[in-house]
Short mmCIF file of C-alpha atoms in Angstrom, two decimals:
data_model
loop_
_atom_site.label_atom_id
_atom_site.label_comp_id
_atom_site.label_asym_id
_atom_site.label_seq_id
_atom_site.Cartn_x
_atom_site.Cartn_y
_atom_site.Cartn_z
CA MET A 1 107.91 82.45 100.63
CA GLN A 2 106.44 84.75 99.01
CA GLN A 3 104.76 83.89 95.30
CA THR A 4 105.79 86.35 92.49
CA VAL A 5 103.41 87.40 89.54
CA LEU A 6 104.74 89.47 86.86
CA ILE A 7 102.19 91.79 85.20
CA ILE A 8 102.59 93.02 81.60
CA ASP A 9 99.97 95.45 80.11
CA ASP A 10 100.79 98.58 78.34
CA GLU A 11 97.63 100.37 79.64
CA PRO A 12 97.64 101.64 83.19
CA ASP A 13 94.40 101.30 84.31
CA ILE A 14 94.51 97.73 83.53
CA ARG A 15 97.96 96.99 84.89
CA GLU A 16 96.78 99.05 88.13
CA LEU A 17 93.43 96.75 88.46
CA LEU A 18 95.53 93.44 87.97
CA ASP A 19 98.39 94.59 90.66
CA ILE A 20 95.57 95.65 93.41
CA THR A 21 93.76 92.16 93.15
CA ILE A 22 96.68 90.10 92.85
CA SER A 23 98.60 91.99 95.61
CA ARG A 24 95.32 91.57 97.64
CA MET A 25 95.95 87.65 96.98
CA GLY A 26 99.04 87.90 99.29
CA LEU A 27 101.28 88.00 95.96
CA SER A 28 104.40 89.73 95.15
CA THR A 29 103.76 91.52 91.99
CA ILE A 30 106.18 93.33 89.54
CA ALA A 31 104.38 95.46 86.50
CA VAL A 32 105.95 96.50 83.41
CA GLY A 33 104.08 97.66 80.13
CA THR A 34 106.10 96.65 77.42
CA VAL A 35 108.11 93.31 75.62
CA LYS A 36 111.82 94.82 76.52
CA ASP A 37 110.69 95.52 80.37
CA ALA A 38 109.31 92.24 80.50
CA LEU A 39 112.28 90.21 79.34
CA GLN A 40 114.28 92.13 81.57
CA ALA A 41 112.40 91.56 84.81
CA LEU A 42 111.99 87.76 84.00
CA GLN A 43 116.35 87.81 83.45
CA SER A 44 116.52 89.75 86.93
CA ASN A 45 113.86 87.79 88.45
CA PRO A 46 114.47 83.97 87.97
CA ALA A 47 111.77 83.51 90.99
CA ILE A 48 109.05 84.61 88.98
CA ASN A 49 105.88 82.08 89.67
CA LEU A 50 103.39 83.46 86.96
CA CYS A 51 103.46 86.02 84.18
CA LEU A 52 100.43 87.32 83.05
CA THR A 53 100.52 89.36 79.86
CA ASP A 54 98.58 91.04 77.06
CA ILE A 55 98.61 90.27 73.61
CA LYS A 56 99.36 93.61 71.56
CA LEU A 57 102.02 95.74 73.29
CA PRO A 58 103.62 98.78 72.05
CA ASP A 59 106.88 97.10 70.96
CA GLY A 60 105.89 93.37 70.13
CA SER A 61 103.46 90.59 71.31
CA GLY A 62 102.95 88.71 74.27
CA LEU A 63 103.61 85.62 72.11
CA GLU A 64 107.24 86.21 72.21
CA ILE A 65 106.93 86.50 76.08
CA VAL A 66 105.15 83.46 76.05
CA ARG A 67 107.55 81.57 73.82
CA HIS A 68 110.37 82.97 75.60
CA ILE A 69 109.43 81.58 78.89
CA GLN A 70 108.91 78.05 76.83
CA SER A 71 112.37 77.98 76.18
CA SER A 72 113.95 79.42 78.91
CA ALA A 73 111.93 79.15 82.36
CA PRO A 74 109.22 76.39 81.55
CA CYS A 75 108.21 75.73 85.16
CA THR A 76 106.95 79.35 85.06
CA ALA A 77 103.28 79.57 83.71
CA VAL A 78 102.23 82.54 81.46
CA ALA A 79 98.91 83.74 80.66
CA VAL A 80 97.57 85.43 78.22
CA LEU A 81 95.01 88.81 78.07
CA THR A 82 93.23 88.93 74.94
CA ALA A 83 90.63 91.31 73.19
CA TYR A 84 87.10 89.94 73.54
CA GLY A 85 86.30 87.44 71.46
CA SER A 86 89.73 86.92 69.98
CA THR A 87 89.24 83.38 70.01
CA GLU A 88 92.28 82.55 67.49
CA ILE A 89 94.48 84.30 68.84
CA ALA A 90 94.10 82.69 72.30
CA VAL A 91 93.97 79.07 70.75
CA ASP A 92 97.78 80.38 69.14
CA ALA A 93 98.78 81.75 72.56
CA LEU A 94 98.08 78.02 74.28
CA LYS A 95 99.88 76.32 71.03
CA ALA A 96 102.71 78.30 72.02
CA GLY A 97 102.92 77.25 75.71
CA ALA A 98 100.41 79.28 77.58
CA PHE A 99 98.79 78.15 80.95
CA ASP A 100 95.69 79.46 80.02
CA PHE A 101 93.94 83.03 78.92
CA ILE A 102 91.09 85.61 80.22
CA ASN A 103 89.12 87.86 77.78
CA LYS A 104 89.34 91.49 78.35
CA PRO A 105 87.50 93.45 80.16
CA VAL A 106 88.90 91.25 82.72
CA SER A 107 86.41 89.21 85.42
CA VAL A 108 87.93 90.09 88.66
CA GLU A 109 86.48 86.46 89.96
CA GLN A 110 88.05 84.57 86.80
CA LEU A 111 91.70 86.13 87.37
CA ARG A 112 91.63 84.97 90.89
CA ASN A 113 90.66 81.69 89.71
CA LEU A 114 93.49 81.48 87.03
CA VAL A 115 96.27 82.75 89.22
CA LYS A 116 95.38 80.17 92.18
CA THR A 117 95.18 77.36 89.54
CA ALA A 118 98.32 78.57 87.72
CA LEU A 119 100.33 78.67 91.00
CA LYS A 120 99.50 75.13 92.05
CA LEU A 121 102.07 74.26 89.19
CA GLY A 122 104.93 74.67 91.15
CA ARG A 123 103.82 72.92 94.15
CA ARG A 124 103.01 69.92 92.46
CA ASP A 125 105.73 67.11 91.51
CA THR A 126 106.43 66.74 87.54
CA GLN A 127 106.59 62.67 88.22
CA PHE A 128 103.58 60.80 86.40
CA ASP A 129 100.73 59.73 89.03
CA GLY A 130 99.35 56.29 88.28
CA SER A 131 99.07 55.67 91.33
CA SER A 132 95.06 55.74 91.98
CA ASN A 133 92.66 53.35 90.19
CA THR A 134 93.61 54.72 86.98
CA ARG A 135 96.35 53.31 85.13
CA LEU A 136 97.98 53.61 82.07
CA LEU A 137 100.08 50.45 81.65
CA GLY A 138 102.42 49.33 78.99
CA GLU A 139 106.01 49.55 77.90
CA THR A 140 105.69 49.91 74.28
CA ASN A 141 107.55 53.52 73.04
CA SER A 142 103.94 54.57 72.20
CA ILE A 143 102.72 54.35 75.50
CA VAL A 144 106.12 55.78 77.46
CA THR A 145 105.39 58.46 74.79
CA LEU A 146 101.95 58.87 76.00
CA ARG A 147 103.03 59.02 79.21
CA GLU A 148 105.22 61.67 78.68
CA GLN A 149 102.51 64.07 76.59
CA ILE A 150 100.25 63.49 79.78
CA ILE A 151 102.86 65.06 82.12
CA LYS A 152 103.53 68.24 79.82
CA LEU A 153 99.52 68.45 79.12
CA ALA A 154 98.73 68.44 82.50
CA ARG A 155 100.65 71.32 82.99
CA SER A 156 98.44 73.31 80.60
CA GLN A 157 94.92 74.75 80.86
CA ALA A 158 95.15 74.15 76.74
CA PRO A 159 91.58 72.53 75.56
CA VAL A 160 92.71 68.39 74.33
CA TYR A 161 91.37 66.31 72.17
CA ILE A 162 91.73 62.69 72.73
CA SER A 163 91.15 60.51 69.75
CA GLY A 164 91.56 56.76 69.48
CA GLU A 165 89.36 53.74 68.67
CA SER A 166 86.88 52.61 71.16
CA GLY A 167 87.80 50.75 74.03
CA SER A 168 91.45 52.06 73.61
CA GLY A 169 91.75 53.90 76.85
CA LYS A 170 90.85 57.75 76.21
CA GLU A 171 88.85 58.28 79.40
CA VAL A 172 92.14 56.89 81.11
CA VAL A 173 93.96 59.42 79.35
CA ALA A 174 91.79 62.23 80.29
CA ARG A 175 91.64 61.13 84.10
CA LEU A 176 95.84 61.12 84.43
CA VAL A 177 95.69 64.80 82.61
CA HIS A 178 93.12 65.76 85.23
CA ALA A 179 95.48 63.58 88.52
CA ASN A 180 98.63 65.03 87.44
CA GLY A 181 97.65 68.83 87.14
CA PRO A 182 96.49 71.59 89.39
CA ARG A 183 92.94 70.58 89.52
CA SER A 184 92.98 67.25 90.73
CA ASP A 185 91.61 67.86 94.16
CA ALA A 186 88.41 69.33 92.11
CA PRO A 187 85.46 67.17 90.10
CA PHE A 188 86.70 65.49 87.03
CA VAL A 189 83.39 65.17 85.37
CA PRO A 190 82.89 62.71 82.38
CA VAL A 191 79.68 63.14 79.99
CA ASN A 192 79.13 60.84 77.21
CA CYS A 193 77.40 63.41 74.57
CA GLY A 194 75.95 60.61 72.56
CA ALA A 195 73.91 59.21 75.35
CA ILE A 196 72.25 62.21 76.34
CA PRO A 197 68.83 62.40 74.87
CA SER A 198 68.64 65.58 72.20
CA GLU A 199 66.05 67.67 74.34
CA LEU A 200 67.53 67.28 77.33
CA VAL A 201 71.58 68.01 76.17
CA GLU A 202 71.24 72.02 77.23
CA SER A 203 69.74 71.30 80.35
CA GLU A 204 72.30 68.81 81.28
CA PHE A 205 75.01 70.84 80.17
CA PHE A 206 74.22 73.77 81.43
CA GLY A 207 71.46 73.51 83.95
CA HIS A 208 67.58 75.05 84.33
CA ALA A 209 65.65 77.09 86.57
CA LYS A 210 62.75 76.17 88.51
CA GLY A 211 59.69 76.16 86.38
CA SER A 212 61.47 77.03 82.80
CA PHE A 213 60.06 74.21 81.36
CA THR A 214 57.32 71.77 82.15
CA GLY A 215 58.90 69.10 84.54
CA ALA A 216 61.38 71.62 86.12
CA TYR A 217 60.26 71.08 89.67
CA ASP A 218 63.53 72.59 90.89
CA HIS A 219 66.76 74.59 90.21
CA LYS A 220 69.52 72.32 88.64
CA GLU A 221 72.92 72.81 88.31
CA GLY A 222 74.57 71.36 84.99
CA LEU A 223 77.54 69.48 83.89
CA PHE A 224 79.60 73.01 83.40
CA GLU A 225 78.39 73.93 87.25
CA ALA A 226 79.37 70.50 88.71
CA ALA A 227 82.87 70.67 87.11
CA ASN A 228 83.83 74.03 88.57
CA GLY A 229 86.91 74.44 89.53
CA GLY A 230 88.11 71.27 87.99
CA THR A 231 87.53 69.13 84.29
CA LEU A 232 84.74 68.34 82.41
CA PHE A 233 85.87 65.48 79.62
CA LEU A 234 83.35 65.39 76.86
CA ASP A 235 83.73 61.90 75.40
CA GLU A 236 81.72 61.14 72.18
CA VAL A 237 81.93 65.16 71.29
CA ALA A 238 81.32 64.26 67.90
CA ASP A 239 77.75 63.25 68.77
CA LEU A 240 76.75 66.77 69.98
CA PRO A 241 73.73 68.19 67.88
CA LEU A 242 74.75 71.28 65.75
CA ASN A 243 72.31 73.84 67.66
CA MET A 244 74.30 72.53 71.05
CA GLN A 245 77.85 73.14 69.51
CA VAL A 246 77.23 76.59 68.99
CA LYS A 247 76.36 76.77 72.47
CA LEU A 248 78.93 74.85 73.82
CA LEU A 249 81.39 76.88 72.05
CA ARG A 250 79.90 79.93 73.67
CA ALA A 251 80.31 78.67 77.06
CA ILE A 252 84.34 78.09 76.54
CA GLN A 253 84.94 81.51 75.06
CA GLU A 254 82.91 83.10 77.57
CA LYS A 255 83.95 81.00 80.76
CA ALA A 256 80.22 81.37 81.96
CA VAL A 257 77.12 79.56 81.45
CA ARG A 258 73.55 80.59 81.97
CA ARG A 259 70.76 78.11 83.02
CA ILE A 260 67.81 77.64 80.84
CA GLY A 261 64.85 79.99 81.94
CA SER A 262 67.53 82.56 83.77
CA ASN A 263 69.14 85.67 82.67
CA GLN A 264 72.30 85.49 85.41
CA GLU A 265 75.15 84.27 83.61
CA ILE A 266 77.18 82.20 86.06
CA PRO A 267 81.20 81.84 85.67
CA VAL A 268 82.74 78.62 85.58
CA ASP A 269 86.35 77.56 86.14
CA VAL A 270 86.65 75.00 83.91
CA ARG A 271 89.35 72.55 81.86
CA ILE A 272 87.81 71.12 78.65
CA LEU A 273 88.93 67.61 77.36
CA SER A 274 87.17 65.91 74.78
CA ALA A 275 87.22 62.61 73.16
CA THR A 276 85.77 60.67 70.03
CA HIS A 277 86.18 57.79 67.79
CA ARG A 278 85.26 59.04 64.78
CA ASP A 279 87.56 61.35 62.61
CA LEU A 280 86.64 64.72 63.83
CA ALA A 281 88.23 66.67 61.05
CA LYS A 282 86.03 64.59 58.46
CA GLU A 283 82.93 65.05 60.41
CA VAL A 284 83.80 69.06 60.01
CA SER A 285 84.01 68.60 56.02
CA GLN A 286 80.65 66.51 55.96
CA GLY A 287 79.13 69.66 58.25
CA HIS A 288 78.14 67.63 61.18
CA PHE A 289 80.96 69.25 63.38
CA ARG A 290 81.19 73.28 63.28
CA ASN A 291 84.47 74.35 62.55
CA ASP A 292 84.84 76.93 64.94
CA LEU A 293 83.96 74.78 68.13
CA PHE A 294 86.62 71.92 66.41
CA TYR A 295 89.33 74.97 66.02
CA ARG A 296 88.62 75.54 69.92
CA ILE A 297 88.87 72.10 71.59
CA ASN A 298 91.42 70.73 69.05
CA VAL A 299 94.00 73.03 70.56
CA ILE A 300 96.35 69.58 71.29
CA GLU A 301 95.27 66.71 69.65
CA VAL A 302 96.64 63.48 71.64
CA LYS A 303 96.20 60.05 69.79
CA VAL A 304 95.71 56.93 71.59
CA PRO A 305 97.00 53.73 70.26
CA SER A 306 95.07 50.68 69.42
CA LEU A 307 95.86 47.65 71.36
CA ARG A 308 97.38 45.84 67.79
CA GLU A 309 99.55 48.71 67.41
CA ARG A 310 101.11 47.77 70.77
CA ALA A 311 100.52 43.98 71.08
CA SER A 312 103.79 43.18 73.12
CA ASP A 313 102.43 44.92 75.87
CA ILE A 314 99.18 42.41 75.84
CA PRO A 315 101.24 39.92 78.10
CA LEU A 316 101.69 42.38 80.61
CA LEU A 317 98.21 43.96 80.59
CA ALA A 318 96.87 40.56 81.04
CA GLU A 319 98.95 39.42 83.79
CA PHE A 320 97.44 42.70 85.46
CA MET A 321 94.38 42.28 84.81
CA LEU A 322 94.27 38.68 86.19
CA GLY A 323 95.95 39.75 89.24
CA GLN A 324 92.78 42.55 89.74
CA ILE A 325 90.76 39.03 89.01
CA ALA A 326 92.32 37.09 92.22
CA ARG A 327 92.22 40.17 94.46
CA ASP A 328 88.21 40.57 93.57
CA TRP A 329 87.35 37.11 93.33
CA GLU A 330 89.46 35.85 96.24
CA ILE A 331 90.69 33.52 94.62
CA SER A 332 94.41 32.18 93.01
CA LYS A 333 95.61 34.00 90.48
CA PRO A 334 95.07 32.20 87.15
CA ILE A 335 97.49 31.43 84.70
CA LEU A 336 97.47 32.00 81.14
CA ASP A 337 99.40 29.14 79.12
CA ASP A 338 101.85 29.82 76.15
CA LYS A 339 99.54 28.99 73.37
CA ALA A 340 96.52 30.74 75.35
CA LEU A 341 98.85 33.96 75.11
CA ALA A 342 100.03 33.73 71.83
CA SER A 343 96.38 33.40 70.71
CA LEU A 344 95.71 36.87 72.36
CA GLN A 345 98.85 38.59 70.92
CA ALA A 346 98.06 37.27 67.14
CA TYR A 347 94.15 38.48 67.81
CA SER A 348 93.31 41.97 66.33
CA PHE A 349 91.34 43.24 69.10
CA PRO A 350 88.71 45.27 67.38
CA GLY A 351 87.38 46.21 70.88
CA ASN A 352 91.19 47.19 72.18
CA VAL A 353 91.73 46.84 75.83
CA ARG A 354 88.34 47.03 77.19
CA GLU A 355 87.58 43.61 74.88
CA LEU A 356 90.65 42.31 76.26
CA GLU A 357 89.33 42.74 79.93
CA ASN A 358 86.22 41.13 78.75
CA ILE A 359 87.92 37.99 77.36
CA ILE A 360 90.58 37.44 80.21
CA GLU A 361 87.06 37.55 82.69
CA ARG A 362 85.26 35.10 80.71
CA ALA A 363 88.22 33.04 80.50
CA ALA A 364 89.30 33.09 84.24
CA THR A 365 85.63 32.18 84.77
CA LEU A 366 85.66 29.21 82.10
CA CYS A 367 88.80 27.36 82.92
CA GLU A 368 89.71 24.54 84.83
CA LYS A 369 92.35 23.79 87.48
CA ASN A 370 93.28 27.81 87.16
CA ILE A 371 95.16 27.19 83.36
CA ILE A 372 93.59 29.59 81.08
CA LYS A 373 93.82 27.65 77.60
CA VAL A 374 92.70 28.87 74.14
CA GLN A 375 89.72 27.53 73.94
CA ASP A 376 88.68 29.36 77.01
CA LEU A 377 89.41 32.33 75.42
CA GLN A 378 86.69 31.88 73.04
CA LEU A 379 88.18 34.41 70.71
CA PRO A 380 86.01 35.19 67.52
CA GLU A 381 87.08 32.74 64.85
CA LYS A 382 88.53 34.70 61.63
CA HIS A 383 86.18 35.66 58.90
CA VAL A 384 88.15 35.22 55.61
CA GLY A 385 90.74 32.30 55.42
CA HIS A 386 92.63 31.23 52.42
CA ALA A 387 90.90 32.04 48.90
CA GLY A 388 89.08 28.74 48.56
CA HIS A 389 87.07 29.50 52.08
CA THR A 390 86.53 32.83 51.28
CA GLU A 391 84.54 32.13 47.75
CA ASN A 392 82.97 29.48 49.80
CA SER A 393 81.69 31.98 52.15
CA SER A 394 80.45 34.28 49.39
CA ALA A 395 78.55 31.62 47.77
CA ALA A 396 76.96 30.59 50.83
CA HIS A 397 76.04 34.49 51.16
CA LEU A 398 74.74 34.77 48.53
CA HIS A 399 72.48 31.37 48.86
CA SER A 400 71.43 32.72 51.84
CA ALA A 401 70.38 36.09 50.72
CA SER A 402 68.45 34.75 47.60
CA GLY A 403 64.99 36.03 47.60
CA ASP A 404 65.48 38.00 50.91
CA LEU A 405 68.43 40.45 51.09
CA GLU A 406 66.98 43.06 53.56
CA GLY A 407 65.92 40.17 56.13
CA TYR A 408 69.24 38.31 55.30
CA LEU A 409 71.15 41.52 56.38
CA ALA A 410 68.89 42.53 59.24
CA GLY A 411 69.82 38.83 60.56
CA ILE A 412 73.33 39.47 60.17
CA GLU A 413 73.20 42.90 61.77
CA GLN A 414 70.70 41.97 64.72
CA GLN A 415 73.66 38.88 65.24
CA ILE A 416 76.32 41.57 65.38
CA ILE A 417 74.80 43.72 67.83
CA ASN A 418 74.17 40.57 70.20
CA GLU A 419 77.81 40.09 70.14
CA ALA A 420 78.56 43.55 70.85
CA LEU A 421 76.32 43.55 73.72
CA GLU A 422 77.39 40.63 75.32
CA LEU A 423 81.08 41.74 75.07
CA ASN A 424 79.88 44.75 76.75
CA ARG A 425 78.02 42.97 79.52
CA TRP A 426 75.06 44.42 78.06
CA ASN A 427 75.97 48.49 78.29
CA LYS A 428 74.40 49.87 75.37
CA THR A 429 76.53 52.88 75.52
CA GLU A 430 80.12 50.99 75.11
CA SER A 431 78.18 48.68 72.33
CA ALA A 432 77.17 51.57 70.20
CA LYS A 433 80.42 53.23 70.59
CA MET A 434 82.40 49.87 69.56
CA LEU A 435 80.11 49.73 66.66
CA GLY A 436 80.65 53.47 65.53
CA VAL A 437 76.90 54.26 65.36
CA THR A 438 75.62 56.77 68.01
CA PHE A 439 73.79 55.99 71.21
CA ARG A 440 70.45 57.06 69.32
CA GLN A 441 71.00 55.04 66.45
CA PHE A 442 71.75 51.92 68.65
CA ARG A 443 69.11 52.90 70.43
CA TYR A 444 66.54 52.68 67.56
CA LYS A 445 67.98 49.38 66.30
CA LEU A 446 67.53 48.20 69.84
CA LYS A 447 63.68 48.59 69.57
CA LYS A 448 63.70 47.69 65.81
CA TYR A 449 64.92 44.13 67.02
CA GLN A 450 63.19 44.14 70.38
CA LEU A 451 66.47 43.68 72.15
CA ASP A 452 65.75 46.81 74.50
#
């Protein structure tokens, strides 16, 4: 059955261009020029698959149409046409429920990409897809709600900012948003912004032309081009240098990139998802992150709960992890005894789900007769107990630091870094995230303590 696109624009030339372009894609079109005629067309043709509307119309705003479709026909995708550089209007439309936006003057290639992506929505099952290796396990209210949010977010192209502690599963959420959306057959490209040396960030994101700088022996495509048609996941986005934030904002707004050393702009069709364990609003207020970029990537915020906020999910997660270990190691599934399970549920898990995985794997290695006991978990001892213990610890710290505070603190820092590295299997990027420092800061400390 032929799919139908409703076109709403009061400028006859633009309306005709849109009509011709979309008709040549083998689609049926209805073209009108006012809010009134659009609402009438939507009422008369309930089978409309996509609505493409200008924001400024003679008798109202395209936002009225977006809100009407959200309330009365949520299965119909709606995208908006905005004046060049009208970022705030585009963001308002996305928040109101628009699938995506496109700037005037309209690029035919961008229009075709938008239409193809939007029409895939109607052919997808809205049931949550967690059947791949990417899973969001849990039965607590916060996880059930998060799965529902993922289904809604997958139907949009709005930029999503995923907040949460290190190890809580932000990349899992990003992958599921991608897997449940119309871009699922296209690339999902994750990038840790803090792990790229500052002098290579622009080349990594946008690519470079041959000979553009020393060492550029060939043409190279950047991450935006690699993710074309799919999703680009910017993990630890707060670690991007300020000068790169400006260029990233431009690429997101223009939906085009320019390789270093080239004058040619390359159109890219990419959905942006971003995450950080930092307080991004605080980073903005301190001048470390651009307000305009924050406004652009934080159209919708999703919070991933920490593991201690959903401790009742720990038995389910532990069982799943033990099942995986049994399959991967080709052994009988290890069993957690009751006391070990109670200890896990009482522990605060500063490293969240990632830390639980490491603890379970280590315990499965150490346990005897395939039964995991409390001592096999090797959980860190609590640093502060009753008041007397706290006072004794304070006195011990004071005694040890006497005469060499800097050396004593350096020893503690080195020990913490060692523990983080061991916990994360010597993955430096993950260890830096756990300790709340940038990858560059962490690399400096490794060099300082000769741990690299």
